[in-house]
Coordinates of C-alpha atoms and ligand atoms in Angstrom, one line a residue:
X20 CA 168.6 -34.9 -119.3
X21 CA 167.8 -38.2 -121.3
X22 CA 164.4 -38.1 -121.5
X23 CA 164.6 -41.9 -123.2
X24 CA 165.9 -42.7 -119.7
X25 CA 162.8 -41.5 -118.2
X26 CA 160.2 -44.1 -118.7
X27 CA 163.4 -47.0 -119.3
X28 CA 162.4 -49.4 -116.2
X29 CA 158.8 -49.5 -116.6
X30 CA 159.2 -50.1 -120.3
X31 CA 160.9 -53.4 -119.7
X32 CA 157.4 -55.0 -117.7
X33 CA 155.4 -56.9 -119.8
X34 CA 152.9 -55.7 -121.9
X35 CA 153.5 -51.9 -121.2
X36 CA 153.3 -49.8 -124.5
X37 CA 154.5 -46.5 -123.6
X38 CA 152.9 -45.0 -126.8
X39 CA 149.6 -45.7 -125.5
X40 CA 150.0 -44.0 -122.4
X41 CA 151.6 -40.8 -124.8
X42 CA 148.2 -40.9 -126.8
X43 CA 146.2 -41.1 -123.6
X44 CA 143.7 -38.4 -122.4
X45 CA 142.7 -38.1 -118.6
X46 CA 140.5 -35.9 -117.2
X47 CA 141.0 -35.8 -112.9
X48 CA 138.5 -34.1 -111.1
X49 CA 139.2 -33.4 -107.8
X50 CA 142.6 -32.4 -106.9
X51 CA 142.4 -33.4 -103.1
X52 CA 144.3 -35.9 -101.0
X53 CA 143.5 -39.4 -103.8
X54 CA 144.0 -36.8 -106.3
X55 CA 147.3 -35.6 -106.0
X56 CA 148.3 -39.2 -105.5
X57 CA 146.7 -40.5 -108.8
X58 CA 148.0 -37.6 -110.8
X59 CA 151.8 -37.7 -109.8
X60 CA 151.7 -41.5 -110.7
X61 CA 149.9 -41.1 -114.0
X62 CA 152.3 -37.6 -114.8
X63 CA 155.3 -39.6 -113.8
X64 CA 154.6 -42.4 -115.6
X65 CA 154.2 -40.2 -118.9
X66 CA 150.5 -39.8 -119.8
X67 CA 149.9 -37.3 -123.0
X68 CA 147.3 -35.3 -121.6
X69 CA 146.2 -34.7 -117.9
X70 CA 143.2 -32.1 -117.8
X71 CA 142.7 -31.3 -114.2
X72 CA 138.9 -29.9 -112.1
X73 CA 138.3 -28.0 -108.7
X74 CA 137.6 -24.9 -107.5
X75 CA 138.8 -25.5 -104.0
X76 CA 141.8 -23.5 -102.5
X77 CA 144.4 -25.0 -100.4
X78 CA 143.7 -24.6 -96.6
X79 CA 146.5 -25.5 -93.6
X80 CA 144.4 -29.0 -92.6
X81 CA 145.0 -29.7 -96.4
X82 CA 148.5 -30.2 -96.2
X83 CA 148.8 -33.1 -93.3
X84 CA 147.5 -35.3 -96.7
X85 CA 147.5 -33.3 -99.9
X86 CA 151.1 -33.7 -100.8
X87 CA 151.4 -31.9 -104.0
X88 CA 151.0 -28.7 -101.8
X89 CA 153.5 -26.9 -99.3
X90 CA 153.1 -23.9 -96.9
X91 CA 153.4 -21.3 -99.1
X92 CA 150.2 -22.4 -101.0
X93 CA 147.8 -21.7 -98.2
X94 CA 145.4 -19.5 -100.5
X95 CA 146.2 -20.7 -104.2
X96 CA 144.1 -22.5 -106.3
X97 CA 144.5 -26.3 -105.9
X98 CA 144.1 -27.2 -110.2
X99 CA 146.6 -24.3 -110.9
X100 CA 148.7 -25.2 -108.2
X101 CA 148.9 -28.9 -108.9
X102 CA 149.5 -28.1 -112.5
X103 CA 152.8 -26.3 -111.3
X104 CA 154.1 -28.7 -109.1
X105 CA 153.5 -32.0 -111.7
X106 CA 155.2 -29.8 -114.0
X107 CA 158.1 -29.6 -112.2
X108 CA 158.0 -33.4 -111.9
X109 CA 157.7 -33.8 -115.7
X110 CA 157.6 -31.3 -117.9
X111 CA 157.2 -32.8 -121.4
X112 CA 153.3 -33.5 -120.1
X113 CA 150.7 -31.2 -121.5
X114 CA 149.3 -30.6 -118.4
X115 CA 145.9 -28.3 -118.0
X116 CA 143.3 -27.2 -115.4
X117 CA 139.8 -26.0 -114.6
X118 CA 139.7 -23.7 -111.4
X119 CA 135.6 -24.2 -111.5
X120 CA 132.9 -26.4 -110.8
X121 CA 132.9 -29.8 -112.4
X122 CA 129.4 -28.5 -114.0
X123 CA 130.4 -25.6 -115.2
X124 CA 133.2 -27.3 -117.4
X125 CA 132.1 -28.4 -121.3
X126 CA 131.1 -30.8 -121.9
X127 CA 133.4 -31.3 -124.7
X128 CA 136.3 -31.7 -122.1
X129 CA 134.3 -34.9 -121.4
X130 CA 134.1 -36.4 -124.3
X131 CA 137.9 -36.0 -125.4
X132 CA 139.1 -37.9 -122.1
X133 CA 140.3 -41.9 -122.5
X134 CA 139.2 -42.0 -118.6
X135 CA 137.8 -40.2 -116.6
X136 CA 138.8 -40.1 -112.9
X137 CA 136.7 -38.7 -110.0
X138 CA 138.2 -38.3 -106.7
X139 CA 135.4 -36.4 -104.9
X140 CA 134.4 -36.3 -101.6
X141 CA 130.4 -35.9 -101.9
X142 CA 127.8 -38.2 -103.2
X143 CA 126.5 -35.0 -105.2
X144 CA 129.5 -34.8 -107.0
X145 CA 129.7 -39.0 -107.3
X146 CA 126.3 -39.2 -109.0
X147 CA 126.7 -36.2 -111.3
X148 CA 130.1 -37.4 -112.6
X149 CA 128.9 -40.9 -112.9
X150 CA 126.0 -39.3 -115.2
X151 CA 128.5 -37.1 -117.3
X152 CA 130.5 -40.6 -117.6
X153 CA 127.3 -42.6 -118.6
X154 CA 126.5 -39.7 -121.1
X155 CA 129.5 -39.4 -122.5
X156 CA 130.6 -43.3 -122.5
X157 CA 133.5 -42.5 -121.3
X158 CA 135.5 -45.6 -118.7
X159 CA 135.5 -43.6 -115.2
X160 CA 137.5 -44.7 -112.3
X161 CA 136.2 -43.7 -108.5
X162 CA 137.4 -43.8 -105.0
X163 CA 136.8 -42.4 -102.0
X164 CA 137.9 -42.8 -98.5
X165 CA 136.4 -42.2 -95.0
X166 CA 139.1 -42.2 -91.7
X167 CA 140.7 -45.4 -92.0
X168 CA 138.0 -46.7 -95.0
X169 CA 138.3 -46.6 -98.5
X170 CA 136.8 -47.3 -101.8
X171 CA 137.3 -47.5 -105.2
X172 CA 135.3 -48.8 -108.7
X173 CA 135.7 -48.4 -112.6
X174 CA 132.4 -47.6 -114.0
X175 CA 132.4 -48.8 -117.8
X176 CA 128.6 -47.1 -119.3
X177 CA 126.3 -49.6 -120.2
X178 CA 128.5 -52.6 -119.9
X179 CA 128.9 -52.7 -116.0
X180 CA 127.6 -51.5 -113.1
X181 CA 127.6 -47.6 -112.4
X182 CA 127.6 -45.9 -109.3
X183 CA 123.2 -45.2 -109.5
X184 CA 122.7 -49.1 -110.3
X185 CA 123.5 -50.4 -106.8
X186 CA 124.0 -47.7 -103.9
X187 CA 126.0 -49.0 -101.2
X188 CA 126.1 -47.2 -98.6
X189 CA 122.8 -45.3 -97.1
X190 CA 122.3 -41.6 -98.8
X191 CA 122.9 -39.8 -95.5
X192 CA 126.3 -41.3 -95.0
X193 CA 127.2 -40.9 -99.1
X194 CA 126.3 -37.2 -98.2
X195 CA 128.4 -36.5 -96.1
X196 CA 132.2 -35.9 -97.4
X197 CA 135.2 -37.8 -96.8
X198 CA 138.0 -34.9 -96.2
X199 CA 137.5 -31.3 -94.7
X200 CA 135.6 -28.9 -96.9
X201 CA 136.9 -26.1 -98.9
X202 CA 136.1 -22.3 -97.5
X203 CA 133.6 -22.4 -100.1
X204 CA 131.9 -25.6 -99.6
X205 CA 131.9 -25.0 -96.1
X206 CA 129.6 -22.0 -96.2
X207 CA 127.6 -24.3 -99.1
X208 CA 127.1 -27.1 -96.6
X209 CA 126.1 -24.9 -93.4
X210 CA 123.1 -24.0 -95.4
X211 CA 121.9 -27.4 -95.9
X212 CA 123.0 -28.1 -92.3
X213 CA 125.1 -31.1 -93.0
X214 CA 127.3 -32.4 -89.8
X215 CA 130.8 -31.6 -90.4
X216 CA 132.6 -34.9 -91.9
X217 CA 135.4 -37.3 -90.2
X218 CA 138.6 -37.0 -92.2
X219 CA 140.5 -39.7 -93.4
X220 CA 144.2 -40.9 -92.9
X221 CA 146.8 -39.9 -94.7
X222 CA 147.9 -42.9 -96.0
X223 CA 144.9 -43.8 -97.7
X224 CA 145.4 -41.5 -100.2
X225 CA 148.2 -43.2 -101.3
X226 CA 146.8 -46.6 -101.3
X227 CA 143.1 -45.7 -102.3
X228 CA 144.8 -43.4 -105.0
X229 CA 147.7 -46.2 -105.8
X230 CA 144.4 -48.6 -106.8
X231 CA 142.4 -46.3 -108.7
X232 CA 146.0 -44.9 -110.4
X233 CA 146.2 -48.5 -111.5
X234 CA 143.1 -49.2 -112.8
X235 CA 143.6 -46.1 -114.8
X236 CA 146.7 -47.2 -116.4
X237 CA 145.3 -51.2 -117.0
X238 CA 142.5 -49.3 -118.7
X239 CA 145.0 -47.0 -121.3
X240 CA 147.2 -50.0 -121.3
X241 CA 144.4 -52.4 -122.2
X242 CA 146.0 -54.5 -119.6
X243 CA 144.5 -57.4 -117.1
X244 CA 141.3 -57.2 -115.4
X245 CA 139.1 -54.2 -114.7
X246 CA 138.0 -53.6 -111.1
X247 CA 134.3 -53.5 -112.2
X248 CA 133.1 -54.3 -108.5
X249 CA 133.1 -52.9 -105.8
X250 CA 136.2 -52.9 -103.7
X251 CA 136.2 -51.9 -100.3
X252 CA 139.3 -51.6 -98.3
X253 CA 139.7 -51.2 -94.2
X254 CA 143.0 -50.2 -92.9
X255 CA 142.5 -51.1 -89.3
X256 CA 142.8 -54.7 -89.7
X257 CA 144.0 -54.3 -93.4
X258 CA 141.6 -56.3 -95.5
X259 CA 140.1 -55.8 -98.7
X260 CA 136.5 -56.8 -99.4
X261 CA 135.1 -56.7 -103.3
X262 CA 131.5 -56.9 -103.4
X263 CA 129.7 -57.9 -106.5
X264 CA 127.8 -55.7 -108.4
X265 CA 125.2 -55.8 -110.5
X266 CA 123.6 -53.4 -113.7
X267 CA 120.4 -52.3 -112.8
X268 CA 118.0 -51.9 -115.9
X269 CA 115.6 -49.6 -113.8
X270 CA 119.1 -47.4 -112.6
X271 CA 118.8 -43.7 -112.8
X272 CA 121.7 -42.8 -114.5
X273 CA 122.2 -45.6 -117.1
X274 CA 118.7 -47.9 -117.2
X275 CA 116.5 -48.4 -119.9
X276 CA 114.7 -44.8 -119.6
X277 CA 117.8 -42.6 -120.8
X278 CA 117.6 -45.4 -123.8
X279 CA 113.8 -44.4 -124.3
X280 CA 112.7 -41.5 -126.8
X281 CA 110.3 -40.8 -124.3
X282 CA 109.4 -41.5 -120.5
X283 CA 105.1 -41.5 -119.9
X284 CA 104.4 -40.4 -116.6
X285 CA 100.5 -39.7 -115.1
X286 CA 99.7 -36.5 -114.0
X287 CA 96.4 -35.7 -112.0
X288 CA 94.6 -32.5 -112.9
X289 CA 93.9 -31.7 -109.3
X290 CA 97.6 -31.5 -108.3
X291 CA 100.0 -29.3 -108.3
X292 CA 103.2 -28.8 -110.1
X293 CA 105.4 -29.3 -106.6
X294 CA 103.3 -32.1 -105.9
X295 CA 104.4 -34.0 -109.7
X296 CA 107.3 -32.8 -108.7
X297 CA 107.5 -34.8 -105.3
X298 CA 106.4 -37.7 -107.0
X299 CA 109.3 -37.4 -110.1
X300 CA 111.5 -37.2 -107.1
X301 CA 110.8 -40.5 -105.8
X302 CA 110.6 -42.1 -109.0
X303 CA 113.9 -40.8 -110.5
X304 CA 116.2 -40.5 -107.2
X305 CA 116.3 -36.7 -107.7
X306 CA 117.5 -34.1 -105.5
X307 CA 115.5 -30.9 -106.4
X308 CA 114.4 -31.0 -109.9
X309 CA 113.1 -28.3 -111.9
X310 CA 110.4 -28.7 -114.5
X311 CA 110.3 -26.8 -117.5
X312 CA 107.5 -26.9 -120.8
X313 CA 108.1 -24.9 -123.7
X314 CA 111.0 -23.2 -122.1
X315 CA 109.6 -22.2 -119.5
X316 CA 109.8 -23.3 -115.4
X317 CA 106.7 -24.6 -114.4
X318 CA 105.5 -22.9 -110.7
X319 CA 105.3 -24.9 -108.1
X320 CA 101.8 -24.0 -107.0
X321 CA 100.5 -23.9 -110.5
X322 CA 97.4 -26.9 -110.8
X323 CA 98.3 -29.2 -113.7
X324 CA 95.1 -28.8 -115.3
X325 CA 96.2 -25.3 -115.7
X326 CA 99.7 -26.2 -117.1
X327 CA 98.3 -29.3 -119.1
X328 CA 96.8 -27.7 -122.0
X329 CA 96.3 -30.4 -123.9
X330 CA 95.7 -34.5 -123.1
X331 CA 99.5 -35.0 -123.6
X332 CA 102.1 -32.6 -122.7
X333 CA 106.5 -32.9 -123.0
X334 CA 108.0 -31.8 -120.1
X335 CA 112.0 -31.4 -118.9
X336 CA 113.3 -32.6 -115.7
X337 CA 116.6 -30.7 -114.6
X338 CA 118.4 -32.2 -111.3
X339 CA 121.9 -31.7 -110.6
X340 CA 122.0 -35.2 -110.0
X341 CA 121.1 -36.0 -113.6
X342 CA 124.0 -34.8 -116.5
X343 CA 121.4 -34.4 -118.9
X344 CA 117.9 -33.3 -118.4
X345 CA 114.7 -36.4 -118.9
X346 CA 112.7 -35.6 -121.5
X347 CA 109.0 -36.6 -120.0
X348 CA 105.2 -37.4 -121.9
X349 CA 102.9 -35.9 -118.9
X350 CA 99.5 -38.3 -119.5
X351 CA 96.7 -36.5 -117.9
X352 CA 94.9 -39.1 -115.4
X353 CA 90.9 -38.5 -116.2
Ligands
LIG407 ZN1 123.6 -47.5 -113.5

């Protein structure tokens, strides 16, 4: 085969530079219905390096939308068997996968990517790859879709708005996910007794991926304008909606405090540590942080005054939401 051939069309559009794309490093995580999209557009199109995450296995109600998978693959690994099947679609692209948790990957993998592309079905997930993107500065495309719904936004760290700044859509619904869970996940979710979620049609895979596939080769390309808003997409009467949005200096994931050496908070000697805790919570947007001083987690019914040995005392705050833990001055309130 003529492998000149292979990229010849797309060659001849304006402003493509096919060596760009052959330098460029994506990292994909989530290998679901958007993701299989996005990645045979960007493997086909002839990206250097596609570095694919998920732990899921393929299920039967994956493959009405999932269409890098067949029968036979009921049971596999989704990354490894994506990583097959682009292969067979083009082979000269160094092609590799994570069969884990997004959190349990380096960080390293992170910071080598170009882009970053999240197709993810939980507002978990969103939040802690938009922190790993706003750690790492690293440009990170995301899309999602919901029935006949669908989203997408590139998030460029501390120049536009990331997915913390401005929250759209109310935490409950943002909780729930957009496509059927994995075996795994599912026994996850029916411990924190989440509703099961509606699934989404087929074809929005293709045109929610098609959009964020897009943006992701504008960004390697350096070409036109980024889709830094929000755009929201209905199939039913087929219209597209981009709403503005807006950095937010007081955001969680990228505002002033992660720019701070250090973050004073008040503590009050007559509470307790779950009760500081309740109150970092609310301040910070956190799920369920842990607090650790001196390398050591901090009980929760433990009285401050106990922990606080001194006037001023440097706590961490670990969350899953957060990519990096907040380094904290505890003030003790007289
Ligand atoms: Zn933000």
């Amino acid at each position: 085969m003529d492998e000149d051939e292979r990229y010849s069309r797309q060659q001849l559009i304006p402003g493509w530079d096919q060596l760009k794309l052959d330098s460029a490093n994506v990292v994909l995580v989530g290998i679901g219905a958007i993701g299989s999209y996005v990645a045979t557009v960007l493997v086909s199109s002839g990206i250097g390096k596609l570095t694919i995450i998920d732990f899921d296995t393929i299920e039967v109600s994956n493959l009405n939308r999932q269409l890098l998978f067949k029968n036979e693959d009921v049971g596999k690994s989704k990354s490894e068997t994506a990583v097959q099947r682009l292969k067979e679609i083009n082979p000269n692209i160094d092609i590799d996968f994570f069969h884990k948790k997004m959190q349990d990957v380096s960080v390293s993998v992170f910071e080598q990517a170009d882009v970053i592309i999240a197709c993810l079905d939980t507002f978990i997930d969103r939040r802690w790859i938009n922190s790993m993107a706003v750690r790492v500065k690293k440009p990170l495309v995301m899309g999602g879709m919901f029935a006949f719904l669908g989203n997408a936004q590139v998030i460029i760290p501390h120049e536009t708005a990331c997915f913390e700044c401005q929250p759209l859509v109310p935490d409950e619904e943002l909780a729930q996910a957009c496509s059927p869970f994995g075996e795994e996940r599912k026994k996850e979710r029916q411990e924190i007794e989440i509703e099961p979620p509606l699934p989404a049609v087929a074809t929005l895979s293709s045109i929610i991926g098609g959009i964020m596939a897009q943006e992701a080769l504008k960004l390697i390309l350096e070409l036109g304008e980024k889709l830094t808003n929000y755009l929201f997409y209905d199939g039913l009467p087929n219209a597209t909606t981009i709403i503005e949005l807006k950095k937010s200096k007081e955001c969680p994931a990228c505002g002033e405090m992660y720019k701070l050496e250090q973050i004073e908070f008040v503590a009050h000697p007559t509470e307790t540590v779950k009760e500081l805790r309740m109150r970092l919570m609310l301040t910070y947007g956190l799920e369920k942080p842990d607090l650790m001083s001196q390398g050591k987690l901090l009980e929760a019914e433990s009285l401050i005054d106990d922990v606080m040995e001194t006037e001023k005392t440097v706590i961490y705050v670990l969350d899953k939401n957060l990519a990096q833990p907040i380094k904290i001055v505890l003030q003790k309130s007289d």
